[in-house]
Coordinates of C-alpha atoms in Angstrom, one line a residue:
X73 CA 15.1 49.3 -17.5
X74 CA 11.8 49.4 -19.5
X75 CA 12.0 46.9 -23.2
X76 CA 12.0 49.0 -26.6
X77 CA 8.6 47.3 -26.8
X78 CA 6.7 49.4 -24.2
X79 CA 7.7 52.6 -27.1
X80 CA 5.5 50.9 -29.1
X81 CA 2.3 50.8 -27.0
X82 CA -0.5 53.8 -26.0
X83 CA -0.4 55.1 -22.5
X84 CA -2.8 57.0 -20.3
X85 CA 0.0 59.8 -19.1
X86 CA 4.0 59.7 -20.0
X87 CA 6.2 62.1 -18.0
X88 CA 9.2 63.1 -19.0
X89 CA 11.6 62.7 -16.8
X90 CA 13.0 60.8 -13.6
X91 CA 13.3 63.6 -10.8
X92 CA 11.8 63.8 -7.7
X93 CA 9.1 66.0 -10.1
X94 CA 8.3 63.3 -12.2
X95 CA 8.3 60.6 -9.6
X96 CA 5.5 62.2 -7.5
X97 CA 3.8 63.3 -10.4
X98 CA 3.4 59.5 -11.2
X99 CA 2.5 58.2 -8.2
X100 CA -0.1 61.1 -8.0
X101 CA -1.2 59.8 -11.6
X102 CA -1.4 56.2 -10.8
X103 CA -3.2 56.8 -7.3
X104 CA -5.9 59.3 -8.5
X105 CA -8.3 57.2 -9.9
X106 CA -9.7 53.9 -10.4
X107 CA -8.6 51.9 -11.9
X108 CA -5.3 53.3 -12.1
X109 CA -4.0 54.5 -15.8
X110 CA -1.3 53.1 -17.7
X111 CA 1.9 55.0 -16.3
X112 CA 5.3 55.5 -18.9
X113 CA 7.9 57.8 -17.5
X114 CA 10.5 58.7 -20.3
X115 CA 14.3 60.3 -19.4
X116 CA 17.2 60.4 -22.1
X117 CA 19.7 59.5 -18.8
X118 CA 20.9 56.2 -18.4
X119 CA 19.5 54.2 -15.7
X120 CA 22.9 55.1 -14.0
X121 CA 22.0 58.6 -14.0
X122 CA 18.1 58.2 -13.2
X123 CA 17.1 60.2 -10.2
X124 CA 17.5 64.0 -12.3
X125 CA 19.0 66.7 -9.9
X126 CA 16.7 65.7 -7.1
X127 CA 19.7 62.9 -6.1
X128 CA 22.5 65.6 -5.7
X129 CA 20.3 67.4 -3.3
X130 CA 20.4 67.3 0.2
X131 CA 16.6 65.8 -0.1
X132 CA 15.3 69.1 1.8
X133 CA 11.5 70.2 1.8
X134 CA 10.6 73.4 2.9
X135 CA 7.1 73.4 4.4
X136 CA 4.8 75.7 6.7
X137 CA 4.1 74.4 9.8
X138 CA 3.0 74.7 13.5
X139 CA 6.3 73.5 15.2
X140 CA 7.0 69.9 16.8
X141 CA 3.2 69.0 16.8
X142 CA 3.1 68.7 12.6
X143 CA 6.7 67.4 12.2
X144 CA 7.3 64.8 14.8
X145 CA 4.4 62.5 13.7
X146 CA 5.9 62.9 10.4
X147 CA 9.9 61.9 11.1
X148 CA 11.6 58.7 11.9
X149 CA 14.6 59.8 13.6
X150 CA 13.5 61.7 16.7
X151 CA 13.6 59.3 20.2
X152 CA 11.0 60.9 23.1
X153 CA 14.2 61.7 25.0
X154 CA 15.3 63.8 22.4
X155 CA 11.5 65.7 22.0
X156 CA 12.8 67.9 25.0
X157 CA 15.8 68.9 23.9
X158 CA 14.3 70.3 20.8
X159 CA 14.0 74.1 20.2
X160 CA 12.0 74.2 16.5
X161 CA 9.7 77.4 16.0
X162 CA 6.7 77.5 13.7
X163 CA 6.9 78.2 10.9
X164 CA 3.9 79.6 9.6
X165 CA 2.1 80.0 6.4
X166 CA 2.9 84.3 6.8
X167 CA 6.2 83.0 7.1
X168 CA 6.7 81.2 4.4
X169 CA 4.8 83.9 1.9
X170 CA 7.2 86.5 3.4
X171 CA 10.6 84.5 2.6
X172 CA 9.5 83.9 -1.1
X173 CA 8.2 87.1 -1.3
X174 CA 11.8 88.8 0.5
X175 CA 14.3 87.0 -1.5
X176 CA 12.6 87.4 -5.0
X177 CA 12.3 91.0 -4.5
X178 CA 8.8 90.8 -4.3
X179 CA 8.7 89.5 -8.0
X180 CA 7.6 85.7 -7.2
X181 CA 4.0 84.7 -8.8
X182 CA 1.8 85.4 -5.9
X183 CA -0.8 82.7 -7.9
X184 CA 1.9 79.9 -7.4
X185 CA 3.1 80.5 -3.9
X186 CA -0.6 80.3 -2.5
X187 CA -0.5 76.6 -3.6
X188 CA 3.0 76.4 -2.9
X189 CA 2.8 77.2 0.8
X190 CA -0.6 76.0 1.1
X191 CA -0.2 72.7 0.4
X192 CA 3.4 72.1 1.5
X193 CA 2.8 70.1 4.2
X194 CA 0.3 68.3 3.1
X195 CA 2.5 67.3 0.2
X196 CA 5.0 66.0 2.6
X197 CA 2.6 64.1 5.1
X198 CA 1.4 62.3 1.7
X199 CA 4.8 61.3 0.2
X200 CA 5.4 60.2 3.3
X201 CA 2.4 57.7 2.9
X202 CA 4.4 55.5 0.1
X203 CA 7.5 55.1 2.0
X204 CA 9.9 58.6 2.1
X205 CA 11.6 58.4 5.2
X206 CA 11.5 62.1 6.4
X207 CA 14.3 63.0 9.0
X208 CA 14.6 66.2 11.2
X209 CA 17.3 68.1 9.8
X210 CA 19.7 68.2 12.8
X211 CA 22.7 68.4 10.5
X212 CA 22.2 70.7 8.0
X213 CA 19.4 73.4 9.8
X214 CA 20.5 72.9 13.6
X215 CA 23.2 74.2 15.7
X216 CA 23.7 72.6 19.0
X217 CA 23.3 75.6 21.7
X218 CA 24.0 75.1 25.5
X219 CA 22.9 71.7 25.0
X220 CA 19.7 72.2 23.1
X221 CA 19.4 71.4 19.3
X222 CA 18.1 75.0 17.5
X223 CA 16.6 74.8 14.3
X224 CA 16.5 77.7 12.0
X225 CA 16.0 79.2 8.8
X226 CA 12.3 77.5 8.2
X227 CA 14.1 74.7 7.0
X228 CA 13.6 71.5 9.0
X229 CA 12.6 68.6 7.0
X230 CA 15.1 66.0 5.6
X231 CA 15.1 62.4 3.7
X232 CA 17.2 59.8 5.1
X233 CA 20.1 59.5 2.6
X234 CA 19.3 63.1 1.2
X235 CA 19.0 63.1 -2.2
X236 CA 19.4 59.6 -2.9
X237 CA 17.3 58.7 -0.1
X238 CA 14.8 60.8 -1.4
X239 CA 14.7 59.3 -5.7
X240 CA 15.1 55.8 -3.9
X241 CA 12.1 55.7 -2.1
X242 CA 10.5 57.4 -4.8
X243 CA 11.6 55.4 -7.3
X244 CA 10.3 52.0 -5.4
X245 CA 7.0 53.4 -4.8
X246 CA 6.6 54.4 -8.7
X247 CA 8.0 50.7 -9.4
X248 CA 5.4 49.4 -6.9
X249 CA 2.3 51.0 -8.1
X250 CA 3.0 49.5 -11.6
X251 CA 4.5 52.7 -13.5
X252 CA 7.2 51.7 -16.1
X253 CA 10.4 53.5 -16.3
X254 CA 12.2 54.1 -20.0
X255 CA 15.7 54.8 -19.5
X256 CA 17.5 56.1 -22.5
X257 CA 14.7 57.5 -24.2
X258 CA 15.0 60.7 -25.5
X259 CA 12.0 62.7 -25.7
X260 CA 12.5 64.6 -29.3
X261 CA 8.6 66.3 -30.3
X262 CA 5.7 66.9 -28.5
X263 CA 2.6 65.7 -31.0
X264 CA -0.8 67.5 -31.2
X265 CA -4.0 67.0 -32.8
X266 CA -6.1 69.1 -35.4
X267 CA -6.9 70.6 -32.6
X268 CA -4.0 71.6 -31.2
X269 CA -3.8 69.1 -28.2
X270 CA -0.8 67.2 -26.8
X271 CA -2.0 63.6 -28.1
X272 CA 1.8 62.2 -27.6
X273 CA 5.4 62.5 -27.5
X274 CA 8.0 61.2 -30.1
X275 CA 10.9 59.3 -28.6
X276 CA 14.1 58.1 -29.2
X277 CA 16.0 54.9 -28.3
X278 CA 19.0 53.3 -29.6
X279 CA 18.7 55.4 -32.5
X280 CA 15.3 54.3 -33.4
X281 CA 12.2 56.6 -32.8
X282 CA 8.9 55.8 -31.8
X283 CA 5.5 58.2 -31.3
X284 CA 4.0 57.2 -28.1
X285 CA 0.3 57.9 -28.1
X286 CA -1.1 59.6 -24.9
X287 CA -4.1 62.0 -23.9
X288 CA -1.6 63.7 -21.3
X289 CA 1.9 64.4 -21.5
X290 CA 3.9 65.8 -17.7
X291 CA 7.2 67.4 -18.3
X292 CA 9.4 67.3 -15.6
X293 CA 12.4 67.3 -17.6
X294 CA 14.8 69.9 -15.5
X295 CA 15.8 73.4 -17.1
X296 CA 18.8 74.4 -19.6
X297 CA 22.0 74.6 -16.6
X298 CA 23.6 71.8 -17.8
X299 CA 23.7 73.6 -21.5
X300 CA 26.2 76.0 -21.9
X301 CA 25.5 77.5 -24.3
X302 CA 21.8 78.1 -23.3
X303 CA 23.5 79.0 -20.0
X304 CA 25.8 82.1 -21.5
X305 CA 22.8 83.4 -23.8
X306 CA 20.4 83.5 -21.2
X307 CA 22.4 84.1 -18.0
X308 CA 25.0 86.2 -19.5
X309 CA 28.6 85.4 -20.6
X310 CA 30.9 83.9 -17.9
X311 CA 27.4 81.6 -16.8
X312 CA 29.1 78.6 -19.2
X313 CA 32.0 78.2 -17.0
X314 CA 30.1 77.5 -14.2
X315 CA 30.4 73.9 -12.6
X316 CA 27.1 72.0 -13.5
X317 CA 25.7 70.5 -9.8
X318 CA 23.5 67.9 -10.6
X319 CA 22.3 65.7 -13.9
X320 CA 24.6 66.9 -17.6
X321 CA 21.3 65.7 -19.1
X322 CA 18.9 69.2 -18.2
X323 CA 20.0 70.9 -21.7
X324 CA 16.6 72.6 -21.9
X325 CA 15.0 70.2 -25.1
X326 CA 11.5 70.1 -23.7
X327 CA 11.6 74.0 -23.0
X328 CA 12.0 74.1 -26.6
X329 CA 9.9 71.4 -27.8
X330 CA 7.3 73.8 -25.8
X331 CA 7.5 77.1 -27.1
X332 CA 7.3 75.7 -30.6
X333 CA 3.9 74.6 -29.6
X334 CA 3.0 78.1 -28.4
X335 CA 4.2 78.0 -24.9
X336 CA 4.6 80.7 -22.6
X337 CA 8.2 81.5 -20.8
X338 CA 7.8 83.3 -18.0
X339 CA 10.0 84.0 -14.7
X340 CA 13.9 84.9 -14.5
X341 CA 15.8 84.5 -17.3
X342 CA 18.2 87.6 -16.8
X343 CA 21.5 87.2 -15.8
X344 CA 22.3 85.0 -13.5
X345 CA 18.3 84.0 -13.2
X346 CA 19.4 80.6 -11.9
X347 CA 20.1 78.7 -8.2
X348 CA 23.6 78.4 -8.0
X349 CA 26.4 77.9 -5.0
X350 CA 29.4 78.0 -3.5
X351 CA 31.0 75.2 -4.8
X352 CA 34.3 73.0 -4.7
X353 CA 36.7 74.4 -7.3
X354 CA 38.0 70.7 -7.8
X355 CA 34.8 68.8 -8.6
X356 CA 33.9 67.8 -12.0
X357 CA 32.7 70.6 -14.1
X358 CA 30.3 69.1 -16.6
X359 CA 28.0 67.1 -13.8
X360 CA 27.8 66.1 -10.2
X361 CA 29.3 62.6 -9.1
X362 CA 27.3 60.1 -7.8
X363 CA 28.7 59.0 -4.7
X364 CA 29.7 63.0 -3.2
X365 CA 26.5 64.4 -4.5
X366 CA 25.7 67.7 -2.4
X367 CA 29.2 67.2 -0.5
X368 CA 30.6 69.0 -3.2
X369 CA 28.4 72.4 -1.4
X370 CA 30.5 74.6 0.6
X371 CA 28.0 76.5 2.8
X372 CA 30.3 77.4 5.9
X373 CA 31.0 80.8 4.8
X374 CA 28.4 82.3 8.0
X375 CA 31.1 81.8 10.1
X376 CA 33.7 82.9 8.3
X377 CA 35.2 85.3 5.4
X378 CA 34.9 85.0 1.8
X379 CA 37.6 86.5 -0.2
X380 CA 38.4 86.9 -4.0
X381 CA 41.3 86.4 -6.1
X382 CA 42.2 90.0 -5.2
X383 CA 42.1 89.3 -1.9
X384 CA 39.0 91.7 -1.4
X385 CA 35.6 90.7 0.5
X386 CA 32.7 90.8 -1.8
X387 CA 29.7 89.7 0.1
X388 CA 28.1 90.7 3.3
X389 CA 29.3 86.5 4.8
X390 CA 26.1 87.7 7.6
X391 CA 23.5 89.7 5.5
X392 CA 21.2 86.4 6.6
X393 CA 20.7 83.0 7.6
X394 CA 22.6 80.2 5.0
X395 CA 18.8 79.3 3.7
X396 CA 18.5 82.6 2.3
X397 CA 21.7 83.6 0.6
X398 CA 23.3 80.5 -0.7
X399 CA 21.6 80.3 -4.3
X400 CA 22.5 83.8 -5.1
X401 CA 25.8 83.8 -3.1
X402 CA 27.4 81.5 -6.2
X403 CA 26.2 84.1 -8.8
X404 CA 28.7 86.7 -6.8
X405 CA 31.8 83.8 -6.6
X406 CA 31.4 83.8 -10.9
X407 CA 31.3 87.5 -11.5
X408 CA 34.7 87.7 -9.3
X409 CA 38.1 87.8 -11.4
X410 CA 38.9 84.3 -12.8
X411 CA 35.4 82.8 -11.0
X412 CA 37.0 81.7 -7.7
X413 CA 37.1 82.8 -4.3
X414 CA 38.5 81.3 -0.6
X415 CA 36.6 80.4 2.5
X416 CA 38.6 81.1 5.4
X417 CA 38.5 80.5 9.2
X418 CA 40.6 80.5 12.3
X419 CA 40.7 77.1 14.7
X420 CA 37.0 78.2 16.4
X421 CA 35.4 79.2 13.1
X422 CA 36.4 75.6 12.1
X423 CA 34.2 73.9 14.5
X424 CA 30.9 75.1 13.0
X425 CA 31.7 73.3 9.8
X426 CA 30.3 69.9 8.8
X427 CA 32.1 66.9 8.2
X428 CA 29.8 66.2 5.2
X429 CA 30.9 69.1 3.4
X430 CA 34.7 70.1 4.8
X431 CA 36.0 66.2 5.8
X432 CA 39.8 65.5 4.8
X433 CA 38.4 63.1 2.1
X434 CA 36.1 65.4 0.4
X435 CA 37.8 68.7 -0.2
X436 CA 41.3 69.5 -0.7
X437 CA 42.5 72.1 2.4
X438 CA 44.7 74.8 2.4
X439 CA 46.0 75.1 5.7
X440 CA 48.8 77.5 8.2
X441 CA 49.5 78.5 11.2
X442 CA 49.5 82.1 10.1
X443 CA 47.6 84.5 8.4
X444 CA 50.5 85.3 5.7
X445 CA 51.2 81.8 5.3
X446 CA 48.3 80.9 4.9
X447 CA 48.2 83.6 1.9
X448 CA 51.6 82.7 0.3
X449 CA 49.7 79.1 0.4
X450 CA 46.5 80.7 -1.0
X451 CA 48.5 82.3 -4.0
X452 CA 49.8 79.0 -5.7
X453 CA 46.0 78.6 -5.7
X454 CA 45.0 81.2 -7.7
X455 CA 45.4 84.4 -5.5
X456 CA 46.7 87.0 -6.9
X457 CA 47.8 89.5 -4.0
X458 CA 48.9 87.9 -1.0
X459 CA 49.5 91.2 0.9
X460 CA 46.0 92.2 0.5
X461 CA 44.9 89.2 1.6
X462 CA 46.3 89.9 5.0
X463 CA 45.0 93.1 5.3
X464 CA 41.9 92.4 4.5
X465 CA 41.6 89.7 7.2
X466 CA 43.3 91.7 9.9
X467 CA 41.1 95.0 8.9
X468 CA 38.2 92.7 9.7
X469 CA 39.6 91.4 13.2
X470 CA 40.4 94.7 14.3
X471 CA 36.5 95.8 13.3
X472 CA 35.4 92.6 15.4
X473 CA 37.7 93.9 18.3
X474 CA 35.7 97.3 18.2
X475 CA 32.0 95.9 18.1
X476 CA 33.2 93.9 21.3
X477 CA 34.0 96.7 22.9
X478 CA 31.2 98.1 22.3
X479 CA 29.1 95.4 23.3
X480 CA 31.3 93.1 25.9
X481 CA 27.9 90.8 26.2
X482 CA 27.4 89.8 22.6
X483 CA 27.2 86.2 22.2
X484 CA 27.5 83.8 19.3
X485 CA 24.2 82.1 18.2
X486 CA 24.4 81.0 14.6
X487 CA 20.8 79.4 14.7
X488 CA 19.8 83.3 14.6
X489 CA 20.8 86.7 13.3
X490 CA 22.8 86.9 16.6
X491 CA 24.2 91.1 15.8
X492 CA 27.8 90.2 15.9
X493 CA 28.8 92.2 13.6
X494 CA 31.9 94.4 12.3
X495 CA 30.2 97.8 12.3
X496 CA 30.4 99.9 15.6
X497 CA 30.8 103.5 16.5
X498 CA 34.6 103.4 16.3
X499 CA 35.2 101.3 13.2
X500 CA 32.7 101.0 10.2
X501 CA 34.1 98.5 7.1
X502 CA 32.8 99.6 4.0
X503 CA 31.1 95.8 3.2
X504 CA 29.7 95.1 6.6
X505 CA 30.0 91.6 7.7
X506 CA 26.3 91.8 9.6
X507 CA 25.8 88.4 12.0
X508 CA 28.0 86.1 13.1
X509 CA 31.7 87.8 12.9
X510 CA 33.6 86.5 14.9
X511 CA 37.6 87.3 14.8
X512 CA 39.8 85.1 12.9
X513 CA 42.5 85.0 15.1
X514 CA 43.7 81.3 16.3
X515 CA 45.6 79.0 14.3
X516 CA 45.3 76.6 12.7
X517 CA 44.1 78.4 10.1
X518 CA 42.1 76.9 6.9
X519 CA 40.9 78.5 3.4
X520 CA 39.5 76.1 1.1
X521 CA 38.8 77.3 -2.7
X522 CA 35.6 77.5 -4.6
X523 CA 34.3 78.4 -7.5
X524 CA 30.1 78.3 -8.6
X525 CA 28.1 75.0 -8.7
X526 CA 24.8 76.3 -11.4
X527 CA 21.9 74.1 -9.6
X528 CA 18.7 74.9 -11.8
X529 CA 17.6 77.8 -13.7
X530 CA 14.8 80.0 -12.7
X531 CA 13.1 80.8 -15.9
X532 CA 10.5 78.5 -17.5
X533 CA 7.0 77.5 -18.8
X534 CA 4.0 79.5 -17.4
X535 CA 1.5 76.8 -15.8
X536 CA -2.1 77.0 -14.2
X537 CA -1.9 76.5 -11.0
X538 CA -4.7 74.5 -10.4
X539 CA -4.0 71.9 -12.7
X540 CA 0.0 72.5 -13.5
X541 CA -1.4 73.0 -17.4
X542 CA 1.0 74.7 -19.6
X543 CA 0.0 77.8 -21.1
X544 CA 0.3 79.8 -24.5
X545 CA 1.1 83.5 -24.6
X546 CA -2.6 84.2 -24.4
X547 CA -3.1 82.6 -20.9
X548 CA -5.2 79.6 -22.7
X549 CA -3.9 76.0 -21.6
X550 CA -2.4 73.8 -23.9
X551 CA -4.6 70.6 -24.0
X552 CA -3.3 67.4 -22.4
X553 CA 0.3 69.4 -21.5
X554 CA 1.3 69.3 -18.1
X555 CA 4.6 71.1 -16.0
X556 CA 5.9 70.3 -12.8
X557 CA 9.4 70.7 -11.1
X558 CA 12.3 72.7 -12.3
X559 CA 10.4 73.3 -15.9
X560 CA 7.8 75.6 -14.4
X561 CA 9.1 79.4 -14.2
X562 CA 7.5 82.4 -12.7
X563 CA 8.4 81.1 -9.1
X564 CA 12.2 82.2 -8.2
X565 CA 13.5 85.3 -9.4
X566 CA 17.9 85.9 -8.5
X567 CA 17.6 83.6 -5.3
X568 CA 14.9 81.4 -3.4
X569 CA 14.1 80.2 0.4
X570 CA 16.7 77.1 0.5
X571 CA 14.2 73.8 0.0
X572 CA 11.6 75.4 -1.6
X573 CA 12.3 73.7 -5.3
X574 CA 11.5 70.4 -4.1
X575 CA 8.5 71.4 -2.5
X576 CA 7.1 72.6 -5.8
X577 CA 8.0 69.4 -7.6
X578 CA 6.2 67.6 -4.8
X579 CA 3.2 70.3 -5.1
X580 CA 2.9 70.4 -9.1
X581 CA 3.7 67.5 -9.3
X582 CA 1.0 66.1 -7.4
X583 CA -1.4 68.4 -9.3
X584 CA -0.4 67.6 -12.8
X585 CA -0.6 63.7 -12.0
X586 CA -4.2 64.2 -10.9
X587 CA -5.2 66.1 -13.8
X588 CA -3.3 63.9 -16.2
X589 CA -5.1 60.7 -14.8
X590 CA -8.7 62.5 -14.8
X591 CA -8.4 63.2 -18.2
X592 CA -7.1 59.7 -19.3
X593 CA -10.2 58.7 -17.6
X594 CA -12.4 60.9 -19.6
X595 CA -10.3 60.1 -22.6
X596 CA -11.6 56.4 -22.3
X597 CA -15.1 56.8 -20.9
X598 CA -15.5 59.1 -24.7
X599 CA -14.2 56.1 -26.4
X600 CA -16.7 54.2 -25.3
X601 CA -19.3 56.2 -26.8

């Protein structure tokens, strides 16, 4: 942790923050020009807590590419007997475009995802260049199909370690390229000039504050999910008893700080304008925990049923890959009765889950041989009509029964939209459970409860692309005040291709720290003068 002393020197860029968006942003700073500029990065957290939400992530990038030839030079963890057994399709730059564009209801800023996709793997082959230890994703984005490993969802990239892999190497390459790191330093005003530049930031520490001076400010300082209140006047009411995911210290201060300078907000701040998750109903509610990070997820609903406290289906479990409906999937666990809802699954269902997530040690398990047992069991938990509860499950297994009839060669694949589904000429259910239904019929069977984890929020501060400036409400750029991560808005609009925030830190990011390094250069070459 940084001395109170380095508060009370000038700097060429302070960031604001500790996230995977304000670590690349500072090693894009401090590697952009020479000689390098005098690096600061600021974040109210404790050094305990550094790492923002990008450590309770599963350290996923999202990136366009042309299959095995772009990503095996890039991973560690792929043997050349294992290149052969690998079925990973491209994923182009069409593709990429398309899946913003599809889950964002066409509303996503067609100006950010040109540099988004653009430059996503490029982003990822030059983090990788100070030390990120990119894995294939054969746990998370792989199923294992007659002996082949099948990737899916246009998600394939990985850190060792997730998350924490992910802020560690990040944080040792900042530390190695010189940057200083403040911990417990609040960032409270954004100062300008007579001109209305950003010419520093006032900070405080141990109840002192300090005005650090600086040409160029980077905020990478998270949105308002961990604010409740925020949360419930934005999102809508319900939104603030929603489990916080990551960091309690994104309360939205430098949103503020921002618009009171002029700032533009732009992107989704409707109701439920925010990532969020199914989630473990027993895990802390006001911020993740440290060790479990992203175990706390629950994503195995594909290959099973989600039911409410009324013991009524509410989404389509199938509608698409995971990658595509988990962020918005939370927002429709919190506006069920009481916020809750159980995942359930027979003995084959069970299989498909992962440890990492469903282990004994992580999540507590409701468990019975029957299907009414298994709702009495589910009722001391929060469900309100066991009866239902059993209709609705065997309503579903006798719709499965009909679409195999139908179609005796159907065949599980969960790496794609395989058609198994519950609608056929015979039997229709009224919420169709689209891919991937398969009957839930062999004990043991398993629920486990959930409620919604709130990840980020998807509205924010209009940037230029180009540069990752901040803009005012007349499109001009706010002098020497720079955006990057979960701070920028006009990207994700009700849900988002899974990955695809970290990516944009990485890209921003990258973009602000060059632009806040060539103006510190400029800054002292006018000095000189």
């Amino acid at each position: 942790m940084a001395n109170a002393n380095v508060l009370e020197q000038s700097w060429d860029v302070v960031i604001i923050g500790s996230g995977a968006a304000a670590l690349t942003s500072a090693l894009s700073a401090v590697t952009s020009t020479t000689p390098a500029p005098k690096v600061l990065l600021v974040d109210k957290a404790p050094e305990a807590w550094a790492g923002g939400n990008g450590y309770f992530t599963a350290g996923a990038y999202r990136t366009q590419h042309n299959g095995l030839e772009d990503i095996l030079p890039i991973v560690s963890n792929v043997t050349k007997d294992m290149e052969d057994k690998i079925d990973l399709p491209v994923y182009s730059s069409a593709d990429f475009q398309d899946d913003l564009q599809r889950v964002t209801g066409g509303r996503s800023s067609k100006a950010l995802g040109k540099y988004l996709v653009g430059e996503s793997l490029d982003v990822v082959r030059w983090l990788k260049g100070f030390g990120v230890d990119w894995w294939l994703s054969f746990r998370r984005q792989a199923y294992q199909v007659d002996g082949r490993w099948v990737f899916w969802g246009g998600l394939h990239l990985t850190v060792k370690d997730g998350g924490k892999g992910l802020i560690k190497n990040l944080t040792d390459a900042v530390k190695q390229h010189g940057c200083t790191i403040s911990h417990e330093t609040a960032a409270t005003k954004l100062l300008t000039n007579s001109r209305g530049a950003v010419c520093g930031v006032e900070v405080e520490k141990a109840g002192k504050k300090y005005q650090l001076e600086t040409p160029s400010v980077i905020m990478c300082a998270g949105g308002f999910e961990a604010n409740p209140e925020l949360r419930k006047k934005y999102l809508g009411p319900g939104w603030e008893l929603a489990h916080t995911r990551g960091t309690p210290y994104n309360t939205g201060d430098m949103l503020a700080a921002a618009v009171s300078l002029g700032a533009k907000m732009v992107g989704d701040f409707s109701p439920g304008g925010c990532h969020s998750t199914a989630w473990d109903a027993a895990s802390p509610k006001d911020g993740g925990d440290r060790e479990k990070t992203n175990e706390f997820t629950k994503s195995g609903y594909p290959l099973g049923l989600m039911l409410n406290a009324q013991s009524k289906r509410f989404v389509d479990e199938g509608i698409d890959l995971r990658n595509y409906t988990y962020a918005k999937f939370g927002r429709a666990i919190l506006e069920q009765p009481n916020g809750i809802a159980f995942q359930v699954w027979d003995k084959d269902g069970q299989q498909w889950l992962r440890d990492e997530e469903y282990r004994d040690e992580i999540v507590p398990k409701i468990k019975a041989d029957s299907i009414e047992e298994l709702a009495r069991k589910c009722n001391a938990e929060g469900l309100v009509n066991p009866s239902q509860f059993v209709q609705t499950v065997n309503e579903y297994n006798a719709a499965v029964a009909a679409h195999r009839e139908e179609h005796p060669d159907a065949k599980l694949n969960p790496a794609i939209k395989d058609g198994l589904s519950t609608q056929s000429s015979k039997m229709q259910l009224e919420l169709a459970k689209s891919n991937w239904a398969i009957p839930i019929v062999k004990p043991p069977f398993l629920a486990v409860k959930v409620t919604t984890g709130i990840t980020f929020t998807f509205g924010g501060l209009a940037i230029n692309p180009e540069n990752a400036a901040v803009l005012r409400e007349d499109g001009s750029e706010i002098e020497g005040l720079h955006c990057a991560g979960e701070m920028v808005g006009g990207l994700f609009y009700g849900n988002y291709p899974g990955g695809s925030g970290l990516t944009a830190g990485g890209v921003f990011g990258r973009r602000a720290g060059r632009a806040a390094a060539e103006r510190a250069q400029t800054s002292k070459r006018m000095e000189k003068l």
